[in-house]
Amino acid sequence: MNVQMKAETSTAQTVVLPIEGMTCASCVGRVERALQAVPGVSQAHVNLATEKAEVRFSNPVTYDLLVRTVENIGYGVPLANTELSIEGMTCASCVGRVERALAGVKGVRFAHVNLATERATVEGTASPEDLVKAVENAGYDAALIGDTGAAEAEASARKDAERAGLKHDLLVAGILTLPVFLLEMGSHLIPAVHHLVMQTVGTQTSWYFQFALTTLVLFFPGLRFYQKGFPALFRLAPDMNSMVAVGTMAAYAYSVVATFLPSLLPAGTVNVYYEAASVIVTLILLGRYLEAKAKGKTSEAIKRLVQLQARTARVRRSGQTVEIATSDVAHDDIVELRPGERIPVDGEVIEGESYVDESMMTGEPIPVRKTTGSTVVGGTVNQKGALALRATAVGGATVLSQIIRMVESAQGSKLPIQ
C-alpha cells in the first residue's frame, strides 16, 4: 500500500486511500458519502477500478480517522508494510524504545526494528508521516525508504561516513587520553613515575595539564555522548549515551572543582579523576567503532545483492528512448535492452529474442532463451540479443528487492525471549 500526501494548495491537502471490498457503483457512493461526512474533508472521489479514494481536505484530518470511517461502513483498508530508515540508535535499549514508539501509533499492528541495518518494518494502516513523527518524538531520526537500491546505496554511504568519523574521533581521543592516563595512573602504580612528576612539573601543574587534555577529549571526540545523552535524560528515557554523559561529567566536574576551587571540598577529599572521564570516553568510542565495523560486515550480503541491480534503464517515452534512473521506471513502461546489459526491472518480453543469464536467481549457469511473451527478472543479464520488455514490477516490488528485504528480515529476526 502506498500512502501519498501532497499539498494541493496552501490550505488543502490530498490523501490517496486504498480500499478493499467495493463491488459496484453503490459501494463507491457509500464510501464517498462516508468520507465527505468526516469533519474537515472538503471532497472525496472513489475510483472503483483502482480501488482507491482520493480525499481532499482543508482542515487537519488524521489518516487513522479516515481508515476507521471506511471500516465502520463495512469496507477495509489493506495493511501496509512500511519501511523506515532510523538514525541514532546505539543499543538494544534504543531498539526497544523505537519499537514501542511505533507500536503506539494508531493503526500499527506490528513493528520490528533491526539495529544492524538501522531499519524499521511496520505493518498496519498508519501513515508514514505518523510513523516518522513517532520516531522523532522518541528522540531519533527517521525517513521513509523508497527504492531499495537507492536506499541501500545511501545507507552504505552514511555508514561509511559514520565509521570514518568514529575512527578519527577514536584516534584523537586515544592520543589525548594517553598522557592523562600515564600521568595519573602511572603515579599510582609506579613510585618512580610519581617522584618524577613531583620533581619536574609538580602535582598542581600536572592537574592543569590533565584538565586541558581531558577537556579536549570530552568536548570534541566525546561531544556526541552529551548531545544525545542529556536530551534523552531530560525526556526521562535515558540510554547508553546518558550513562556515559552523566558518569564522565560527574568525574570531570568534581576534578575541576578540586583543581581550581579546592577550598570548597572537605579536607582529604581533594582528588582528581580526569583519567577516568577521558578513558571512559575513549573506550566507549572504541566499542562504537568496533560495532560500526561489525555492522558493515553484517550488511555485506545485502550490499552484494544491491550491486546486482541496474542503476539506469532506457525507456520509451513520447516516441523517444530516454535513459532514466531505475527508480523512475513506472509500471507498464517499455524498457529497451542491449546485449550484455543487466535487466533493470521485472518484465515481459514484447520484442526481440535473446538468452538471459539467470544464474543469480536459479544457480543454473546455462543462459535461458527468451522470446516474445517470456518473463524476465531484474538483476539478470541479457546476453547477445536485443530485447524490449514491458515492466511488470518496479522499485520495491521486483523479485530482487523482495529477496533483499527477506535477507534483512532474517538478519534482524530474534527469538521472543530476546
Short mmCIF file of C-alpha atoms in Angstrom, two decimals:
data_model
loop_
_atom_site.label_atom_id
_atom_site.label_comp_id
_atom_site.label_asym_id
_atom_site.label_seq_id
_atom_site.Cartn_x
_atom_site.Cartn_y
_atom_site.Cartn_z
CA MET A 1 0.00 0.00 0.00
CA ASN A 2 1.38 3.38 -0.93
CA VAL A 3 0.16 6.36 1.02
CA GLN A 4 0.50 9.65 -0.77
CA MET A 5 0.07 13.03 0.89
CA LYS A 6 0.75 16.22 -1.04
CA ALA A 7 -0.14 19.87 -0.82
CA GLU A 8 -2.77 20.79 -3.38
CA THR A 9 -2.97 24.45 -2.37
CA SER A 10 -1.81 26.47 0.55
CA THR A 11 -4.89 25.36 2.56
CA ALA A 12 -5.79 21.98 1.10
CA GLN A 13 -4.22 18.56 1.08
CA THR A 14 -4.96 15.26 -0.63
CA VAL A 15 -4.65 11.72 0.70
CA VAL A 16 -4.88 8.65 -1.52
CA LEU A 17 -6.50 5.81 0.44
CA PRO A 18 -6.64 2.20 -0.86
CA ILE A 19 -9.96 0.45 -0.18
CA GLU A 20 -10.95 -3.22 -0.25
CA GLY A 21 -14.39 -4.78 -0.66
CA MET A 22 -16.09 -2.47 -3.18
CA THR A 23 -18.04 -4.29 -5.90
CA CYS A 24 -20.28 -1.73 -7.63
CA ALA A 25 -21.17 1.91 -8.08
CA SER A 26 -23.38 1.74 -4.99
CA CYS A 27 -20.30 0.86 -2.91
CA VAL A 28 -18.46 3.80 -4.43
CA GLY A 29 -21.25 6.19 -3.48
CA ARG A 30 -21.44 4.82 0.05
CA VAL A 31 -17.71 5.28 0.63
CA GLU A 32 -17.72 8.76 -0.88
CA ARG A 33 -20.62 9.89 1.34
CA ALA A 34 -18.96 8.48 4.46
CA LEU A 35 -15.66 10.18 3.74
CA GLN A 36 -17.28 13.51 2.87
CA ALA A 37 -19.08 13.42 6.24
CA VAL A 38 -15.76 13.45 8.10
CA PRO A 39 -15.18 16.91 9.62
CA GLY A 40 -12.51 18.73 7.64
CA VAL A 41 -12.98 16.75 4.41
CA SER A 42 -13.98 19.00 1.53
CA GLN A 43 -14.14 16.43 -1.26
CA ALA A 44 -13.85 12.65 -1.71
CA HIS A 45 -13.58 10.82 -5.03
CA VAL A 46 -13.54 7.00 -5.18
CA ASN A 47 -12.29 5.01 -8.18
CA LEU A 48 -13.77 1.51 -8.37
CA ALA A 49 -11.26 0.32 -10.97
CA THR A 50 -8.18 1.21 -8.95
CA GLU A 51 -9.92 0.65 -5.58
CA LYS A 52 -8.60 3.94 -4.26
CA ALA A 53 -10.18 7.00 -2.71
CA GLU A 54 -8.76 10.46 -3.22
CA VAL A 55 -9.70 12.57 -0.22
CA ARG A 56 -9.23 16.32 -0.25
CA PHE A 57 -9.43 18.27 2.98
CA SER A 58 -8.89 21.85 4.10
CA ASN A 59 -8.62 21.26 7.85
CA PRO A 60 -6.32 18.72 9.55
CA VAL A 61 -7.69 15.17 9.38
CA THR A 62 -5.80 12.16 10.74
CA TYR A 63 -5.17 9.21 8.48
CA ASP A 64 -6.42 6.87 11.22
CA LEU A 65 -9.79 8.65 11.27
CA LEU A 66 -10.23 8.09 7.53
CA VAL A 67 -9.36 4.40 7.94
CA ARG A 68 -11.88 3.94 10.77
CA THR A 69 -14.54 5.73 8.75
CA VAL A 70 -14.11 3.29 5.86
CA GLU A 71 -14.07 0.27 8.19
CA ASN A 72 -17.20 1.42 10.03
CA ILE A 73 -19.28 1.16 6.84
CA GLY A 74 -18.13 -2.37 6.08
CA TYR A 75 -15.10 -1.92 3.85
CA GLY A 76 -11.45 -2.42 4.54
CA VAL A 77 -8.14 -0.64 4.15
CA PRO A 78 -5.36 -3.14 3.35
CA LEU A 79 -2.44 -3.36 5.73
CA ALA A 80 0.79 -1.78 4.55
CA ASN A 81 4.39 -2.85 5.06
CA THR A 82 6.20 0.42 5.60
CA GLU A 83 9.99 0.55 5.88
CA LEU A 84 11.76 3.35 7.70
CA SER A 85 15.43 4.23 7.99
CA ILE A 86 16.30 5.02 11.63
CA GLU A 87 19.33 7.05 12.70
CA GLY A 88 20.72 7.50 16.20
CA MET A 89 20.21 4.02 17.68
CA THR A 90 23.18 2.71 19.65
CA CYS A 91 21.98 -0.27 21.70
CA ALA A 92 19.16 -2.73 22.39
CA SER A 93 17.51 -0.16 24.63
CA CYS A 94 17.19 2.18 21.66
CA VAL A 95 15.65 -0.62 19.59
CA GLY A 96 13.04 -1.30 22.26
CA ARG A 97 12.24 2.39 22.62
CA VAL A 98 11.71 2.84 18.86
CA GLU A 99 9.59 -0.31 18.63
CA ARG A 100 7.36 0.88 21.49
CA ALA A 101 7.02 4.31 19.89
CA LEU A 102 5.96 2.78 16.57
CA ALA A 103 3.63 0.26 18.20
CA GLY A 104 1.91 3.15 19.99
CA VAL A 105 0.81 4.76 16.72
CA LYS A 106 -2.84 4.14 15.92
CA GLY A 107 -3.27 1.61 13.15
CA VAL A 108 0.04 -0.19 13.73
CA ARG A 109 -0.36 -3.95 14.09
CA PHE A 110 3.31 -4.96 14.18
CA ALA A 111 6.63 -3.10 14.41
CA HIS A 112 10.12 -4.58 14.18
CA VAL A 113 13.41 -2.68 14.39
CA ASN A 114 16.75 -4.02 13.16
CA LEU A 115 19.76 -2.43 14.87
CA ALA A 116 22.29 -3.88 12.41
CA THR A 117 20.61 -2.42 9.31
CA GLU A 118 19.11 0.56 11.20
CA ARG A 119 15.70 -0.10 9.72
CA ALA A 120 12.16 -0.48 10.99
CA THR A 121 9.45 -2.58 9.36
CA VAL A 122 5.90 -1.60 10.30
CA GLU A 123 2.70 -3.42 9.38
CA GLY A 124 -0.63 -1.65 9.66
CA THR A 125 -2.71 1.20 8.33
CA ALA A 126 -0.83 4.08 9.94
CA SER A 127 0.50 6.72 7.58
CA PRO A 128 4.26 7.06 7.05
CA GLU A 129 4.08 10.65 8.30
CA ASP A 130 2.68 9.50 11.66
CA LEU A 131 5.34 6.78 11.94
CA VAL A 132 8.19 9.20 11.22
CA LYS A 133 6.77 11.68 13.73
CA ALA A 134 6.54 8.98 16.42
CA VAL A 135 10.19 8.02 15.94
CA GLU A 136 11.29 11.66 16.03
CA ASN A 137 9.31 12.23 19.23
CA ALA A 138 11.24 9.31 20.73
CA GLY A 139 14.47 11.17 20.02
CA TYR A 140 15.67 9.53 16.80
CA ASP A 141 15.72 10.50 13.13
CA ALA A 142 13.57 8.59 10.64
CA ALA A 143 12.92 8.66 6.90
CA LEU A 144 10.67 6.65 4.61
CA ILE A 145 12.57 4.19 2.44
CA GLY A 146 11.63 4.21 -1.23
CA ASP A 147 13.60 2.35 -3.86
CA THR A 148 15.62 -0.47 -2.26
CA GLY A 149 18.77 0.02 -4.31
CA ALA A 150 18.92 3.78 -3.81
CA ALA A 151 18.16 3.37 -0.11
CA GLU A 152 20.90 0.78 0.31
CA ALA A 153 23.43 2.94 -1.51
CA GLU A 154 22.53 5.93 0.65
CA ALA A 155 22.65 3.88 3.85
CA SER A 156 26.01 2.39 2.85
CA ALA A 157 27.49 5.84 2.23
CA ARG A 158 26.13 7.10 5.54
CA LYS A 159 27.58 4.13 7.44
CA ASP A 160 30.96 4.56 5.77
CA ALA A 161 30.98 8.20 6.83
CA GLU A 162 29.97 7.25 10.36
CA ARG A 163 32.72 4.63 10.53
CA ALA A 164 35.32 7.12 9.29
CA GLY A 165 34.14 9.71 11.82
CA LEU A 166 34.36 7.23 14.67
CA LYS A 167 37.85 6.19 13.62
CA HIS A 168 39.01 9.80 13.55
CA ASP A 169 37.47 10.58 16.94
CA LEU A 170 38.93 7.40 18.43
CA LEU A 171 42.44 8.29 17.27
CA VAL A 172 42.18 11.85 18.60
CA ALA A 173 40.75 10.67 21.93
CA GLY A 174 43.41 7.98 22.27
CA ILE A 175 46.27 10.40 21.62
CA LEU A 176 44.91 12.92 24.12
CA THR A 177 44.00 10.33 26.76
CA LEU A 178 47.33 8.51 26.85
CA PRO A 179 49.29 11.33 28.61
CA VAL A 180 46.47 11.79 31.13
CA PHE A 181 46.43 8.08 31.89
CA LEU A 182 50.22 7.89 32.25
CA LEU A 183 50.40 10.96 34.49
CA GLU A 184 47.66 9.87 36.89
CA MET A 185 47.69 6.07 36.89
CA GLY A 186 51.46 5.91 36.36
CA SER A 187 51.93 7.89 39.54
CA HIS A 188 49.65 5.47 41.43
CA LEU A 189 51.16 2.26 40.09
CA ILE A 190 54.86 3.13 39.77
CA PRO A 191 56.52 5.13 42.59
CA ALA A 192 59.29 6.27 40.26
CA VAL A 193 56.76 7.97 37.99
CA HIS A 194 55.21 9.72 40.98
CA HIS A 195 58.58 11.04 42.10
CA LEU A 196 59.42 12.14 38.55
CA VAL A 197 56.18 14.14 38.28
CA MET A 198 56.69 15.74 41.69
CA GLN A 199 60.29 16.72 40.92
CA THR A 200 59.56 18.16 37.48
CA VAL A 201 56.13 19.68 36.89
CA GLY A 202 54.55 19.21 40.32
CA THR A 203 51.08 17.97 41.27
CA GLN A 204 49.17 21.18 40.53
CA THR A 205 50.74 21.69 37.12
CA SER A 206 50.07 18.03 36.35
CA TRP A 207 46.40 18.62 37.18
CA TYR A 208 46.29 21.67 34.90
CA PHE A 209 47.76 19.59 32.08
CA GLN A 210 45.23 16.78 32.69
CA PHE A 211 42.40 19.31 32.78
CA ALA A 212 43.36 20.73 29.38
CA LEU A 213 43.69 17.34 27.69
CA THR A 214 40.53 15.89 29.26
CA THR A 215 38.52 18.98 28.25
CA LEU A 216 39.59 18.40 24.65
CA VAL A 217 38.64 14.71 24.85
CA LEU A 218 35.20 15.32 26.35
CA PHE A 219 34.09 18.26 24.23
CA PHE A 220 35.47 17.26 20.86
CA PRO A 221 35.59 13.46 20.27
CA GLY A 222 33.22 12.84 23.20
CA LEU A 223 30.73 15.59 22.40
CA ARG A 224 28.42 13.06 20.69
CA PHE A 225 27.60 11.48 24.06
CA TYR A 226 26.43 14.76 25.58
CA GLN A 227 24.47 15.85 22.52
CA LYS A 228 22.40 12.65 22.65
CA GLY A 229 22.69 11.59 26.29
CA PHE A 230 21.40 14.65 28.11
CA PRO A 231 18.34 15.23 25.84
CA ALA A 232 17.40 11.57 26.33
CA LEU A 233 17.78 12.01 30.09
CA PHE A 234 15.58 15.10 30.08
CA ARG A 235 12.92 13.11 28.18
CA LEU A 236 13.05 10.55 31.04
CA ALA A 237 14.23 7.96 28.54
CA PRO A 238 17.93 7.53 29.38
CA ASP A 239 20.07 5.37 27.14
CA MET A 240 23.72 4.32 26.99
CA ASN A 241 24.74 7.83 25.93
CA SER A 242 23.07 9.20 29.06
CA MET A 243 25.08 6.89 31.32
CA VAL A 244 28.35 7.87 29.67
CA ALA A 245 27.45 11.57 29.78
CA VAL A 246 26.44 11.57 33.44
CA GLY A 247 29.38 9.44 34.60
CA THR A 248 32.11 11.31 32.75
CA MET A 249 30.65 14.74 33.52
CA ALA A 250 30.44 13.90 37.23
CA ALA A 251 34.11 12.85 37.29
CA TYR A 252 35.14 15.86 35.22
CA ALA A 253 33.14 18.40 37.27
CA TYR A 254 34.48 17.09 40.57
CA SER A 255 38.03 17.20 39.22
CA VAL A 256 37.58 20.78 38.01
CA VAL A 257 36.43 21.85 41.47
CA ALA A 258 39.38 20.01 43.05
CA THR A 259 41.78 21.71 40.63
CA PHE A 260 40.59 25.30 40.76
CA LEU A 261 38.44 25.58 43.92
CA PRO A 262 39.85 23.01 46.35
CA SER A 263 38.64 25.02 49.36
CA LEU A 264 35.06 24.01 48.53
CA LEU A 265 35.81 20.34 49.24
CA PRO A 266 36.23 18.70 52.66
CA ALA A 267 39.76 18.06 53.83
CA GLY A 268 41.24 14.84 52.48
CA THR A 269 38.86 14.65 49.50
CA VAL A 270 40.75 16.87 47.08
CA ASN A 271 41.47 14.42 44.28
CA VAL A 272 41.11 14.48 40.50
CA TYR A 273 39.56 11.86 38.22
CA TYR A 274 40.39 13.27 34.81
CA GLU A 275 41.80 9.93 33.65
CA ALA A 276 38.51 8.17 34.47
CA ALA A 277 36.47 10.56 32.32
CA SER A 278 38.85 10.53 29.37
CA VAL A 279 39.46 6.77 29.44
CA ILE A 280 35.72 6.02 29.58
CA VAL A 281 35.08 8.20 26.53
CA THR A 282 37.97 6.60 24.65
CA LEU A 283 36.87 3.05 25.47
CA ILE A 284 33.25 3.71 24.50
CA LEU A 285 34.42 5.23 21.22
CA LEU A 286 36.48 2.09 20.65
CA GLY A 287 33.40 -0.02 21.25
CA ARG A 288 31.33 2.12 18.88
CA TYR A 289 33.98 1.85 16.18
CA LEU A 290 34.16 -1.95 16.51
CA GLU A 291 30.38 -2.09 16.43
CA ALA A 292 30.28 0.03 13.27
CA LYS A 293 32.76 -2.32 11.60
CA ALA A 294 30.66 -5.32 12.65
CA LYS A 295 27.55 -3.71 11.18
CA GLY A 296 29.40 -3.20 7.93
CA LYS A 297 30.33 -6.87 7.75
CA THR A 298 26.76 -7.88 8.61
CA SER A 299 25.46 -5.89 5.64
CA GLU A 300 27.94 -7.26 3.09
CA ALA A 301 25.46 -9.86 1.83
CA ILE A 302 22.86 -7.16 1.24
CA LYS A 303 25.43 -4.95 -0.49
CA ARG A 304 26.30 -7.76 -2.89
CA LEU A 305 22.63 -8.20 -3.72
CA VAL A 306 22.18 -4.47 -4.26
CA GLN A 307 25.12 -4.46 -6.65
CA LEU A 308 23.10 -6.79 -8.88
CA GLN A 309 20.57 -4.04 -9.50
CA ALA A 310 20.93 -1.89 -12.59
CA ARG A 311 21.25 1.83 -11.89
CA THR A 312 19.72 3.14 -15.13
CA ALA A 313 17.25 1.98 -17.76
CA ARG A 314 16.39 3.06 -21.30
CA VAL A 315 12.66 3.67 -21.54
CA ARG A 316 10.44 4.65 -24.44
CA ARG A 317 8.74 7.94 -23.63
CA SER A 318 6.76 10.08 -26.11
CA GLY A 319 8.16 8.26 -29.12
CA GLN A 320 11.77 8.59 -27.94
CA THR A 321 14.13 6.39 -25.96
CA VAL A 322 15.45 8.14 -22.84
CA GLU A 323 17.83 6.92 -20.17
CA ILE A 324 16.47 7.35 -16.64
CA ALA A 325 17.20 6.07 -13.15
CA THR A 326 15.81 2.62 -12.47
CA SER A 327 13.83 4.03 -9.55
CA ASP A 328 11.93 6.27 -12.02
CA VAL A 329 10.72 3.39 -14.23
CA ALA A 330 6.94 3.08 -13.99
CA HIS A 331 4.69 0.06 -14.30
CA ASP A 332 3.95 -0.82 -17.97
CA ASP A 333 6.88 1.28 -19.25
CA ILE A 334 8.63 -0.18 -22.30
CA VAL A 335 12.28 -0.84 -21.47
CA GLU A 336 14.90 -1.48 -24.15
CA LEU A 337 17.86 -3.79 -23.51
CA ARG A 338 21.12 -4.08 -25.41
CA PRO A 339 23.37 -7.15 -25.45
CA GLY A 340 25.36 -7.58 -22.25
CA GLU A 341 23.20 -5.25 -20.13
CA ARG A 342 21.72 -6.09 -16.75
CA ILE A 343 17.92 -6.13 -16.72
CA PRO A 344 16.69 -3.22 -14.54
CA VAL A 345 13.14 -4.40 -13.64
CA ASP A 346 10.92 -7.45 -13.78
CA GLY A 347 9.04 -7.60 -17.06
CA GLU A 348 7.57 -9.42 -20.04
CA VAL A 349 9.39 -9.54 -23.38
CA ILE A 350 7.38 -7.88 -26.16
CA GLU A 351 10.08 -7.60 -28.85
CA GLY A 352 13.23 -9.44 -29.80
CA GLU A 353 14.90 -12.72 -28.92
CA SER A 354 17.91 -13.40 -26.74
CA TYR A 355 19.38 -15.56 -24.00
CA VAL A 356 19.43 -14.36 -20.40
CA ASP A 357 21.87 -15.42 -17.69
CA GLU A 358 19.63 -16.18 -14.68
CA SER A 359 22.33 -17.82 -12.55
CA MET A 360 21.98 -15.15 -9.84
CA MET A 361 18.40 -16.36 -9.31
CA THR A 362 18.46 -20.07 -10.12
CA GLY A 363 22.13 -21.03 -9.87
CA GLU A 364 21.85 -22.55 -13.35
CA PRO A 365 24.87 -21.43 -15.43
CA ILE A 366 23.26 -22.10 -18.82
CA PRO A 367 21.52 -18.98 -20.24
CA VAL A 368 17.76 -19.25 -20.79
CA ARG A 369 16.20 -18.44 -24.17
CA LYS A 370 13.76 -15.53 -24.09
CA THR A 371 11.24 -14.66 -26.80
CA THR A 372 8.05 -12.63 -27.03
CA GLY A 373 5.87 -13.43 -24.02
CA SER A 374 8.73 -14.68 -21.82
CA THR A 375 9.18 -13.22 -18.34
CA VAL A 376 12.48 -11.76 -17.15
CA VAL A 377 13.70 -10.86 -13.67
CA GLY A 378 15.52 -7.69 -12.70
CA GLY A 379 19.19 -8.23 -11.92
CA THR A 380 19.70 -10.97 -14.50
CA VAL A 381 21.98 -10.32 -17.51
CA ASN A 382 20.90 -10.14 -21.14
CA GLN A 383 23.29 -11.97 -23.47
CA LYS A 384 23.72 -11.41 -27.22
CA GLY A 385 20.31 -10.28 -28.49
CA ALA A 386 18.37 -7.01 -28.14
CA LEU A 387 15.09 -7.06 -26.23
CA ALA A 388 12.20 -4.77 -25.44
CA LEU A 389 10.12 -5.59 -22.37
CA ARG A 390 7.08 -4.22 -20.58
CA ALA A 391 7.77 -3.53 -16.91
CA THR A 392 5.54 -5.65 -14.68
CA ALA A 393 7.23 -4.95 -11.33
CA VAL A 394 9.37 -1.92 -10.43
CA GLY A 395 11.10 -0.49 -7.40
CA GLY A 396 10.47 -2.44 -4.22
CA ALA A 397 8.08 -4.85 -5.98
CA THR A 398 10.78 -6.63 -8.01
CA VAL A 399 11.88 -10.13 -7.08
CA LEU A 400 15.40 -8.95 -6.24
CA SER A 401 14.09 -6.21 -3.95
CA GLN A 402 11.93 -8.76 -2.15
CA ILE A 403 14.95 -11.05 -1.70
CA ILE A 404 16.91 -8.14 -0.21
CA ARG A 405 14.07 -7.45 2.24
CA MET A 406 13.94 -11.13 3.23
CA VAL A 407 17.69 -11.17 3.91
CA GLU A 408 17.34 -8.03 6.04
CA SER A 409 14.44 -9.58 7.92
CA ALA A 410 16.44 -12.76 8.56
CA GLN A 411 19.38 -10.72 9.88
CA GLY A 412 17.18 -8.77 12.25
CA SER A 413 14.94 -11.60 13.44
CA LYS A 414 15.19 -12.61 17.07
CA LEU A 415 13.61 -15.09 19.44
CA PRO A 416 10.69 -13.85 21.59
CA ILE A 417 12.86 -14.11 24.73
CA GLN A 418 15.25 -11.56 23.22
#
